[in-house]
Amino acid sequence: MFDKVLVANRGEIAVRVMRACEDLGIDTVAVYSEADRHGGHVRFADEAYNVGPARAAASYLDGEAIVDAARRADADAIHPGYGFLAENADFAERVRDAEGITWVGPDPGPMRSLGEKTKARSIMEAADVPIVPGTTEPVDDPETVREFGDEYGYPVAIKAEGGGGGRGMKVVRSADEAADQLESAKREGEAYFSNDSVYLERYLENPRHIEVQIVADEHGNVRHLGERDCSLQRRHQKVIEEGPSPALSDELREEIGEAARDGVREAGYTNAGTVEFLVEEDPDREPGELLGPETNFYFLEVNTRIQVEHTVTEELTDIDIVKEQLRIAAGAEIGFSQDEVELEGHAIEFRINAENAAEEFQPANEGSLDVYDPPGGIGVRVDDALRQGDELVTDYDSMIAKLIVYGSDREECLARSARALKEYDIEGVVTIVPFHRLMVTDDEAFVGGTHTTKYLDERADKDAIAAAQEEYGTGDASTGGDDEEVTEREFTVEVDGKRFEVALEERGAPEIPTPDAGGGGGGRDRPDVATSDDDGGEEVAVGDGETVEAEMQGTILSVDVEVGDEVAPGDVVCVLEAMKMENDVTADMGGTVTEVPVGEGDSVDMGDVLLVLE
Ligand code: MV4
């Protein structure tokens, strides 16, 4: 077994992996960025190394810096956690090729082949695992899309080869949409995954998302540890996960579990992984009714890493999956047969995100844990890396903790969840705890287990969510006290070619500057205007023409105009990546471009000037 493991991650998962190491008598090494200098995982580790600035690309995603830290610490293994480099085959190779350091995860080969969606589909087909009817080769001709639609019917899903999560999927609902949606899917694939290759599948309108936990060792043993139901998602982001699924009969559960084993075996996959499936829901199913063995289920993708929600499976099986990962990486055989895997009771994981569910789950942009008092008691587990007084780190994702609740059945689990969520006292940072409390007490679809992957985006009661925030929310920094000014601002945004008029409420916003006689920026410090105390020079106003400003904080994906161009109202002038979406920014007015103060890759804040027109 290893003597010392470096955990190439941060936050709750880093602490969680370190706990498994400690159980095995292994010393732990943390890596941290400047933003995480005071992070909980740094406090927890036996030793810690700074790997770079806050920007993930220069720290947690810098494979060379991570391996250097492992060398300096004399670590004999690296565990990647999830996210960051966990599914980066090149990094897995770099670790494998670094003398004396073991990669805790699958071999690069199977990681690569399962990461290419059409290759993964071919592997599953070879293992007789049901795949969604579609192509296993890339397509690039709209006529192919139309022929597929004629044969299988609409809607048709166009998916990016390198896609995953919510990105890289377009839905074609009729033949005349084929060309535009194909072009858009290829463009998004290129923008997000540097791979414009796309393939087709028949689109399932209302599936459940069921995933099977797998552990496989290097001696040919493959076990499934039951399934998790991850159907409660918002914009492809999981919010609540549970097991066993409230929708599956035991026969269907067995079929899906065995299919997952067959697929992983065929791929030559080892260590921990998750096989995702789409299960066709019966829209008329009543709460308590179960989907039988005749139900259609289809392979979706394999996650070649430990997942956020692995904890649900741990509570049901009493198997420490991270310890299994470490044992497998050290060459041990899995110590239990498939028949010895016993699933008992019911478990639900609640992602504690620093977001305001009443404001479209807007991530908090600031805060400190003035009060942080997690719940306890029978059946309650909290995985976090926090303590009261911590500043909220907003450089990475918004999940700050996980609450995992166990009960002898779903009813007891829901009751315990309501209690634990009520006890979860967090003040100073807005979180979605109020949303979770609503789900487990009053939301009929969730309590009845009939929600599908579209439920939150299309049917959840937004007024009830806002009321829950109002009732259970704790005066958080980012929702401001009563005395703060609320400024409403109207914006016109275009998302994927569709225009939206949005009204945003901003609390504590500086007043909007009104150009004074001097034509200067006036009013609040405008980030786009270098002022004398910024650089010692005189004030340099960006220009006194009409400006196009960023309507939200984000990163410039592309600038589509240059000085001298003529712009008409509605023209797309640049693309801004924000809230995990590609947003076309359009000019409200026409004119000639006189200044373009931003460029590709720039981070911009709301209100920054992107363009000046005369
Ligand atoms: C689908 C689908 C329906 N039909 N494929 C979403 C992200 C990506 N991992 C695959 N996803 C989907 N693929 C076909 N042929 C519906 C989704 C989908 C979804 C899947 C799982 C969990 C949440 C989801 C939310 C929206 C759409």
XYZ file of C-alpha atoms and ligand atoms in Angstrom:
641
model
C 0.000 0.000 0.000
C 1.145 3.589 -0.602
C 3.029 5.541 2.039
C 2.004 9.009 0.893
C -0.692 10.187 -1.527
C -0.953 13.627 -3.119
C -4.574 14.694 -3.692
C -4.661 16.884 -6.806
C -7.867 18.667 -5.887
C -9.450 21.033 -3.400
C -12.476 21.468 -1.144
C -14.690 18.660 0.070
C -13.452 15.923 -2.266
C -9.830 16.544 -1.282
C -10.723 16.114 2.393
C -12.846 13.079 1.590
C -9.932 11.358 -0.203
C -7.567 12.308 2.633
C -9.927 10.651 5.126
C -9.708 7.373 3.179
C -5.931 7.710 3.166
C -5.878 8.237 6.911
C -8.065 5.158 7.426
C -5.405 3.214 5.480
C -2.497 4.747 7.409
C -1.350 6.752 4.383
C 0.171 10.229 4.781
C -1.523 12.984 2.778
C -0.288 15.848 0.629
C -2.461 18.795 -0.413
C -1.881 21.166 -3.306
C -3.396 24.633 -3.236
C -3.687 27.766 -5.332
C -3.272 31.307 -4.000
C -7.066 31.481 -3.610
C -7.036 28.389 -1.387
C -4.122 29.387 0.812
C -6.465 29.064 3.819
C -8.519 26.204 2.414
C -9.893 23.428 4.577
C -8.097 20.747 2.597
C -4.795 22.509 3.304
C -5.539 22.489 7.013
C -6.432 18.807 6.860
C -3.372 17.476 5.019
C -0.106 16.378 6.602
C 1.749 18.685 4.194
C 0.765 21.155 1.483
C 2.326 22.761 -1.599
C 1.410 25.947 -3.432
C 0.976 25.096 -7.129
C 0.135 28.531 -8.498
C -2.261 31.458 -8.778
C -6.049 31.305 -8.357
C -6.652 30.731 -12.068
C -7.191 26.935 -12.344
C -5.319 26.736 -15.642
C -2.188 27.924 -13.833
C -2.626 25.782 -10.712
C -5.001 22.824 -10.333
C -4.900 22.187 -14.099
C -1.119 22.545 -14.348
C -0.093 18.881 -14.595
C 3.612 19.668 -14.473
C 3.225 21.688 -11.248
C 1.177 18.887 -9.690
C 3.758 16.204 -10.512
C 6.564 18.507 -9.309
C 4.752 18.869 -5.973
C 4.418 15.078 -5.752
C 8.147 14.731 -6.324
C 8.975 17.389 -3.737
C 6.736 15.613 -1.231
C 8.087 12.187 -2.193
C 4.515 10.999 -2.741
C 4.091 7.550 -4.279
C 0.603 8.124 -5.707
C -1.651 10.885 -6.979
C -5.448 10.834 -6.541
C -7.171 13.375 -8.848
C -10.614 13.546 -7.213
C -13.253 14.768 -9.720
C -13.139 17.684 -12.165
C -9.803 19.406 -12.889
C -7.430 16.697 -14.271
C -9.468 13.647 -13.138
C -10.425 12.650 -16.722
C -7.362 14.032 -18.491
C -5.690 11.048 -20.148
C -2.548 13.065 -20.922
C -2.150 13.816 -17.221
C -2.779 10.173 -16.311
C 0.008 9.297 -18.750
C 2.315 11.955 -17.308
C 1.796 10.483 -13.816
C 2.193 6.912 -15.032
C 5.463 7.872 -16.754
C 6.766 9.645 -13.641
C 8.971 7.084 -11.953
C 7.692 5.925 -8.560
C 4.316 7.691 -8.712
C 1.104 5.685 -9.225
C -2.045 7.123 -10.852
C -5.141 6.367 -8.783
C -7.621 5.931 -11.613
C -8.201 4.091 -14.903
C -5.473 3.542 -17.481
C -5.198 6.334 -20.064
C -6.319 4.023 -22.911
C -9.800 3.143 -21.619
C -10.149 6.707 -20.297
C -9.548 8.027 -23.815
C -11.750 5.509 -25.650
C -14.680 5.982 -23.265
C -14.241 9.757 -23.441
C -14.862 9.704 -27.198
C -18.632 9.354 -27.277
C -18.932 7.453 -30.600
C -16.120 5.074 -29.588
C -17.843 4.515 -26.250
C -21.080 3.732 -28.099
C -19.288 1.197 -30.297
C -17.767 -0.505 -27.243
C -21.172 -0.735 -25.579
C -22.765 -2.076 -28.776
C -20.082 -4.787 -28.863
C -20.999 -5.684 -25.264
C -24.744 -5.844 -26.137
C -25.419 -2.850 -23.925
C -28.446 -0.952 -25.308
C -27.439 2.344 -26.916
C -29.789 5.083 -28.060
C -30.600 4.459 -31.760
C -28.169 6.652 -33.657
C -24.799 6.798 -35.386
C -21.472 5.519 -34.109
C -19.652 7.570 -36.741
C -19.440 11.369 -36.915
C -21.802 13.212 -39.299
C -21.240 16.553 -41.038
C -23.939 16.770 -43.680
C -27.424 18.185 -42.940
C -28.854 15.678 -45.422
C -27.644 12.846 -43.170
C -29.526 14.455 -40.283
C -32.688 14.704 -42.356
C -32.403 11.077 -43.522
C -31.935 10.001 -39.878
C -34.995 12.010 -38.883
C -37.019 10.399 -41.663
C -35.962 6.935 -40.494
C -36.207 7.332 -36.697
C -38.539 10.293 -36.436
C -37.999 13.667 -34.787
C -36.697 15.029 -32.457
C -33.094 14.117 -33.230
C -30.212 14.868 -30.827
C -26.957 16.147 -32.374
C -24.157 15.559 -29.864
C -20.545 16.678 -29.734
C -17.971 13.861 -29.784
C -16.053 15.521 -26.989
C -19.220 16.576 -25.169
C -20.514 15.684 -21.764
C -22.516 17.250 -19.016
C -24.881 19.761 -20.517
C -22.668 20.978 -23.280
C -22.552 19.995 -26.895
C -26.085 18.814 -27.516
C -28.580 20.361 -29.952
C -32.121 19.105 -30.554
C -33.548 19.070 -34.102
C -37.343 19.080 -34.043
C -37.957 19.206 -37.809
C -36.080 18.790 -41.088
C -35.775 22.537 -41.685
C -33.830 22.946 -38.429
C -31.209 20.358 -39.441
C -28.654 22.629 -41.135
C -28.619 25.398 -38.481
C -28.533 23.013 -35.523
C -25.774 20.934 -37.102
C -23.679 24.041 -37.678
C -24.353 25.237 -34.135
C -23.448 21.862 -32.590
C -20.177 21.748 -34.560
C -19.337 25.340 -33.601
C -20.037 24.672 -29.910
C -18.021 21.427 -30.060
C -15.073 23.346 -31.500
C -15.445 26.199 -28.978
C -15.781 24.016 -25.872
C -13.929 20.811 -26.708
C -11.681 21.846 -29.610
C -13.414 19.068 -31.528
C -16.203 19.835 -34.009
C -17.034 16.176 -34.588
C -20.706 15.388 -33.889
C -22.983 12.345 -34.038
C -26.738 11.631 -33.981
C -29.146 9.946 -31.596
C -32.907 9.691 -31.431
C -33.882 12.277 -28.774
C -35.739 10.941 -25.727
C -38.181 13.587 -24.545
C -38.393 12.864 -20.834
C -35.829 10.388 -19.563
C -34.654 9.639 -16.064
C -30.922 9.788 -15.449
C -29.799 6.545 -13.824
C -26.130 5.815 -13.212
C -24.403 2.647 -12.005
C -21.328 2.692 -9.756
C -18.600 0.345 -10.909
C -15.362 -0.830 -9.312
C -13.007 -3.023 -11.366
C -9.552 -4.299 -10.432
C -6.541 -5.298 -12.503
C -7.335 -9.007 -12.098
C -10.530 -9.058 -14.174
C -12.959 -8.540 -11.279
C -15.812 -6.133 -12.111
C -18.485 -5.252 -9.571
C -21.452 -2.916 -9.720
C -22.493 -1.271 -6.493
C -26.065 -0.441 -7.439
C -27.522 2.623 -9.083
C -28.083 6.292 -8.298
C -30.986 8.350 -9.620
C -29.702 11.787 -10.676
C -32.822 13.015 -12.424
C -33.143 16.221 -10.425
C -30.884 18.464 -12.490
C -30.855 22.119 -13.417
C -29.300 23.047 -16.773
C -27.525 19.674 -16.754
C -26.100 20.262 -13.288
C -27.027 17.649 -10.704
C -28.621 19.090 -7.570
C -29.952 16.089 -5.616
C -28.937 12.459 -6.126
C -30.425 9.414 -4.456
C -30.326 5.637 -4.337
C -31.915 3.294 -4.964
C -33.974 4.967 -7.713
C -37.613 5.421 -6.641
C -38.657 4.476 -10.181
C -36.918 1.128 -10.860
C -38.285 -2.351 -10.182
C -35.714 -4.871 -8.927
C -35.804 -6.673 -12.294
C -34.993 -3.483 -14.209
C -32.329 -2.594 -11.622
C -30.640 -5.945 -12.170
C -30.706 -5.560 -15.969
C -29.136 -2.101 -15.836
C -26.490 -3.157 -13.290
C -25.404 -6.144 -15.365
C -25.325 -4.024 -18.527
C -22.948 -1.625 -16.794
C -20.644 -4.485 -15.805
C -20.651 -5.888 -19.352
C -19.801 -2.507 -20.862
C -16.961 -1.776 -18.457
C -15.505 -5.241 -18.922
C -15.596 -4.802 -22.705
C -13.746 -1.493 -22.373
C -10.981 -3.016 -20.241
C -11.737 -0.378 -17.648
C -10.264 -0.513 -14.119
C -10.652 1.391 -10.848
C -13.852 3.285 -9.993
C -16.180 4.575 -12.695
C -19.834 5.300 -13.381
C -21.931 4.160 -16.325
C -24.754 6.611 -17.096
C -28.050 5.524 -18.650
C -31.209 7.208 -19.895
C -34.312 5.364 -18.741
C -37.599 6.089 -20.509
C -40.081 7.270 -17.911
C -43.762 6.364 -18.147
C -45.491 9.775 -18.042
C -48.566 8.193 -16.429
C -46.650 6.394 -13.685
C -48.086 7.050 -10.259
C -45.893 7.597 -7.164
C -44.975 4.162 -5.813
C -45.503 2.427 -9.171
C -42.236 1.041 -10.576
C -40.799 0.767 -14.102
C -40.778 -2.907 -15.113
C -38.170 -5.029 -16.964
C -39.718 -4.111 -20.332
C -38.759 -0.458 -19.851
C -36.314 0.907 -22.411
C -32.950 2.033 -21.075
C -29.975 3.226 -23.073
C -26.271 3.827 -22.478
C -25.435 7.521 -22.245
C -21.771 7.822 -21.219
C -19.095 6.627 -18.795
C -17.583 8.916 -16.178
C -13.999 7.720 -15.747
C -13.537 9.159 -12.255
C -14.951 9.161 -8.744
C -18.116 11.266 -8.780
C -19.486 13.895 -6.434
C -22.401 11.609 -5.572
C -20.390 8.457 -4.846
C -21.349 9.019 -1.205
C -24.915 7.815 -1.851
C -23.583 4.389 -2.837
C -21.239 4.301 0.144
C -24.150 4.820 2.521
C -26.200 2.048 0.867
C -23.416 -0.561 0.576
C -21.140 0.449 3.462
C -18.257 0.191 0.959
C -15.650 2.973 1.047
C -15.213 3.530 -2.701
C -12.129 5.735 -2.344
C -10.410 3.062 -0.253
C -11.266 0.584 -3.030
C -9.689 2.970 -5.541
C -6.474 3.133 -3.524
C -6.382 -0.634 -3.021
C -6.984 -1.319 -6.721
C -4.301 1.201 -7.755
C -1.909 -0.582 -5.397
C -2.621 -3.849 -7.268
C -4.986 -5.527 -4.798
C -7.918 -7.732 -5.823
C -11.461 -6.624 -4.979
C -12.278 -8.388 -1.732
C -15.953 -9.121 -2.312
C -18.063 -10.956 -4.893
C -21.014 -9.410 -6.719
C -23.406 -11.424 -4.567
C -21.834 -9.957 -1.453
C -22.742 -6.429 -2.556
C -25.798 -5.652 -0.457
C -27.824 -2.500 -0.836
C -29.706 -1.559 2.316
C -32.036 1.396 2.926
C -32.217 4.686 1.079
C -29.759 7.593 0.768
C -30.049 11.104 -0.650
C -27.232 13.570 -1.331
C -27.941 17.320 -1.324
C -25.343 19.530 -2.999
C -24.902 22.585 -0.771
C -24.198 25.208 -3.417
C -23.472 28.867 -2.644
C -26.220 29.968 -5.020
C -29.510 31.828 -4.707
C -32.246 29.502 -5.938
C -34.675 32.427 -6.004
C -32.414 34.244 -8.471
C -32.053 31.533 -11.100
C -29.461 29.749 -8.886
C -27.122 32.688 -9.382
C -23.779 31.782 -7.734
C -22.848 33.979 -4.763
C -20.107 36.415 -5.705
C -18.945 37.051 -2.159
C -19.550 36.104 1.455
C -18.012 34.615 4.552
C -19.268 31.826 6.771
C -20.271 34.082 9.650
C -22.222 31.082 10.917
C -21.419 27.544 9.801
C -23.169 24.937 11.916
C -23.767 21.644 10.053
C -26.436 19.135 11.139
C -25.814 15.845 12.919
C -27.556 12.877 14.372
C -28.410 9.427 13.115
C -28.200 8.972 9.341
C -26.536 12.348 8.703
C -23.166 12.771 6.928
C -21.618 16.080 5.918
C -18.665 16.124 3.502
C -17.076 19.572 3.476
C -13.803 21.439 3.957
C -15.218 24.382 5.880
C -15.211 25.940 9.282
C -16.980 28.978 10.673
C -15.265 32.206 9.681
C -13.945 30.934 6.333
C -14.164 33.386 3.434
C -16.165 32.064 0.486
C -13.825 31.168 -2.405
C -15.628 31.998 -5.646
C -12.846 31.155 -8.106
C -14.047 27.620 -8.777
C -17.417 25.899 -8.577
C -20.198 26.938 -6.228
C -20.540 23.672 -4.292
C -19.237 24.207 -0.757
C -20.425 21.005 0.930
C -22.545 17.861 0.563
C -25.218 16.661 2.942
C -25.842 12.930 2.675
C -28.772 11.452 4.593
C -29.519 7.770 5.169
C -32.798 6.114 6.198
C -34.169 2.565 6.310
C -36.498 3.554 3.449
C -37.207 6.627 1.297
C -39.886 7.913 3.633
C -37.562 7.883 6.654
C -34.773 9.330 4.522
C -36.974 12.231 3.433
C -38.029 12.925 7.029
C -34.438 12.855 8.269
C -33.435 15.065 5.332
C -36.022 17.673 6.302
C -34.664 17.650 9.854
C -31.010 17.827 8.803
C -31.648 20.626 6.299
C -33.538 22.568 8.962
C -30.553 22.177 11.302
C -28.044 23.231 8.632
C -27.265 26.766 9.799
C -25.197 28.813 7.330
C -25.166 32.613 7.569
C -23.152 35.119 5.545
C -23.307 33.125 2.329
C -26.481 32.448 0.350
C -27.024 28.710 -0.296
C -29.671 26.480 -1.828
C -30.532 24.836 1.512
C -33.992 26.505 1.420
C -34.557 24.999 -2.030
C -33.621 21.538 -0.737
C -36.012 21.931 2.217
C -38.814 22.683 -0.235
C -37.973 19.636 -2.365
C -38.083 17.130 0.496
C -41.216 18.511 2.138
C -43.614 20.171 -0.324
C -42.549 19.332 -3.868
C -45.039 16.720 -5.032
C -42.982 15.460 -7.977
C -39.791 15.019 -5.967
C -41.487 13.560 -2.894
C -43.426 11.226 -5.193
C -40.271 10.310 -7.131
C -41.908 11.070 -10.511
C -39.601 13.976 -11.492
C -37.522 13.578 -14.651
C -34.425 15.372 -16.008
C -36.548 18.229 -17.367
C -38.567 18.812 -14.211
C -36.516 21.587 -12.647
C -35.921 23.476 -15.900
C -39.485 23.239 -17.160
C -41.983 22.529 -14.385
C -40.674 23.396 -10.956
C -42.724 26.077 -9.160
C -40.444 29.142 -9.187
C -42.738 31.065 -6.836
C -42.533 28.253 -4.294
C -38.722 28.284 -4.598
C -38.639 32.053 -4.045
C -41.004 31.711 -1.080
C -38.784 29.008 0.444
C -35.770 31.285 0.058
C -37.726 34.065 1.737
C -38.879 31.827 4.567
C -35.806 29.694 5.209
C -33.039 31.903 3.837
C -30.678 33.422 6.368
C -29.838 37.101 5.764
C -26.921 36.467 3.474
C -24.309 38.842 2.298
C -25.163 38.493 -1.318
C -28.881 38.960 -0.826
C -28.075 42.136 1.106
C -29.828 43.501 4.192
C -33.100 45.461 4.028
C -31.360 48.775 3.844
C -29.578 48.132 0.552
C -30.812 49.844 -2.577
C -32.283 47.443 -5.129
C -31.532 48.646 -8.655
C -33.525 47.054 -11.442
C -31.804 46.999 -14.804
C -33.346 45.969 -18.098
C -31.131 44.093 -20.533
C -31.538 42.608 -23.965
C -29.515 39.441 -24.350
C -29.298 36.965 -27.160
C -28.632 33.319 -26.280
C -28.028 30.908 -29.136
C -29.667 33.350 -31.546
C -32.765 33.849 -29.383
C -33.369 37.362 -27.917
C -34.468 37.730 -24.300
C -35.525 40.904 -22.484
C -34.317 40.364 -18.903
C -34.781 42.490 -15.812
C -32.015 42.046 -13.255
C -32.214 43.252 -9.688
C -28.882 44.370 -8.289
C -28.541 44.975 -4.581
C -26.119 47.611 -3.392
C -25.293 48.513 -6.988
C -23.351 51.748 -7.493
C -25.585 54.305 -9.199
C -25.367 54.228 -12.995
C -23.052 57.081 -14.081
C -24.696 59.847 -16.094
C -22.204 61.347 -18.579
C -21.419 64.840 -17.309
C -20.581 67.924 -19.464
C -16.947 66.815 -19.576
C -17.966 63.597 -21.313
C -15.940 61.603 -18.709
C -17.016 58.361 -17.027
C -18.357 60.157 -13.950
C -20.038 58.393 -11.070
C -18.716 54.993 -10.007
C -15.262 53.687 -10.792
C -15.676 52.316 -14.255
C -13.417 49.303 -14.743
C -13.079 50.213 -18.356
C -11.618 53.628 -17.637
C -8.006 53.853 -16.397
C -8.070 56.544 -13.744
C -5.063 58.496 -12.462
C -4.806 56.384 -9.307
C -4.719 53.194 -11.435
C -1.637 53.947 -13.424
C -0.398 57.439 -12.478
C -1.403 58.747 -15.930
C -4.296 61.090 -16.659
C -7.815 59.781 -16.938
C -8.271 58.017 -20.240
C -11.957 57.807 -21.037
C -12.778 54.967 -23.414
C -14.623 57.263 -25.709
C -17.758 59.351 -25.633
C -19.634 57.463 -28.327
C -22.294 54.857 -27.776
C -20.978 51.838 -25.872
C -21.898 48.136 -25.862
C -21.319 46.842 -22.336
C -21.054 43.377 -20.800
C -24.413 42.443 -19.299
C -22.917 39.832 -17.005
C -19.554 38.738 -15.663
C -17.831 36.268 -17.984
C -15.033 35.503 -20.456
C -14.797 36.825 -24.000
C -14.987 33.782 -26.309
C -14.675 35.791 -29.517
C -14.742 39.391 -30.755
C -16.499 39.548 -34.121
C -15.836 43.191 -35.108
C -12.858 45.514 -35.402
C -12.290 49.277 -35.503
C -13.812 50.756 -38.659
C -16.500 48.079 -39.093
C -20.062 49.237 -39.706
C -22.459 47.669 -37.183
C -26.238 47.487 -37.536
C -28.674 47.155 -34.590
C -28.903 43.483 -33.586
C -25.520 42.543 -35.055
C -23.558 40.072 -32.923
C -20.412 41.951 -31.907
C -18.881 39.347 -29.600
C -19.539 36.099 -27.748
C -19.381 36.005 -23.954
C -19.100 32.784 -22.002
C -21.092 33.191 -18.784
C -23.086 30.903 -16.503
C -21.717 27.937 -18.460
C -23.407 29.224 -21.629
C -22.225 30.820 -24.852
C -23.995 34.232 -25.038
C -24.060 36.286 -28.249
C -23.723 40.003 -27.376
C -25.541 42.196 -29.884
C -25.372 45.930 -30.592
C -28.532 47.783 -29.626
C -27.661 50.587 -31.994
C -25.920 50.969 -35.380
C -22.711 52.884 -36.107
C -19.018 52.648 -36.900
C -16.747 50.815 -34.467
C -14.224 53.291 -33.008
C -12.829 51.255 -30.083
C -12.673 47.578 -29.086
C -11.106 47.596 -25.574
C -11.487 43.812 -25.079
C -10.075 40.723 -26.743
C -10.521 36.926 -26.821
C -9.934 35.320 -23.424
C -10.441 38.571 -21.454
C -12.465 38.311 -18.234
C -15.053 41.064 -18.021
C -17.388 42.243 -15.291
C -20.945 43.421 -15.702
C -20.831 46.949 -17.135
C -17.408 46.690 -18.746
C -17.310 48.351 -22.156
C -16.866 45.832 -24.964
C -17.207 48.195 -27.898
C -17.534 51.918 -28.741
C -19.556 53.078 -31.755
C -19.821 56.504 -33.406
C -29.942 12.817 -24.298
C -31.241 13.146 -23.867
C -32.324 12.623 -24.578
N -32.110 11.846 -25.659
N -29.763 12.032 -25.367
C -27.656 15.748 -21.395
C -26.219 15.966 -21.200
C -25.543 14.866 -21.881
N -24.743 14.131 -20.922
C -26.594 13.992 -22.445
N -27.860 14.561 -22.080
C -28.993 14.106 -22.627
N -28.861 13.290 -23.662
C -30.829 11.571 -26.030
N -30.653 10.782 -27.107
C -31.408 13.963 -22.760
C -30.289 14.463 -22.159
C -30.491 15.346 -21.026
C -30.127 14.930 -19.773
C -29.551 13.690 -19.585
C -29.218 13.310 -18.303
C -29.434 14.158 -17.231
C -29.974 15.392 -17.424
C -30.335 15.808 -18.682
C -30.909 17.057 -18.894
C -31.269 17.432 -20.151
C -31.053 16.584 -21.232
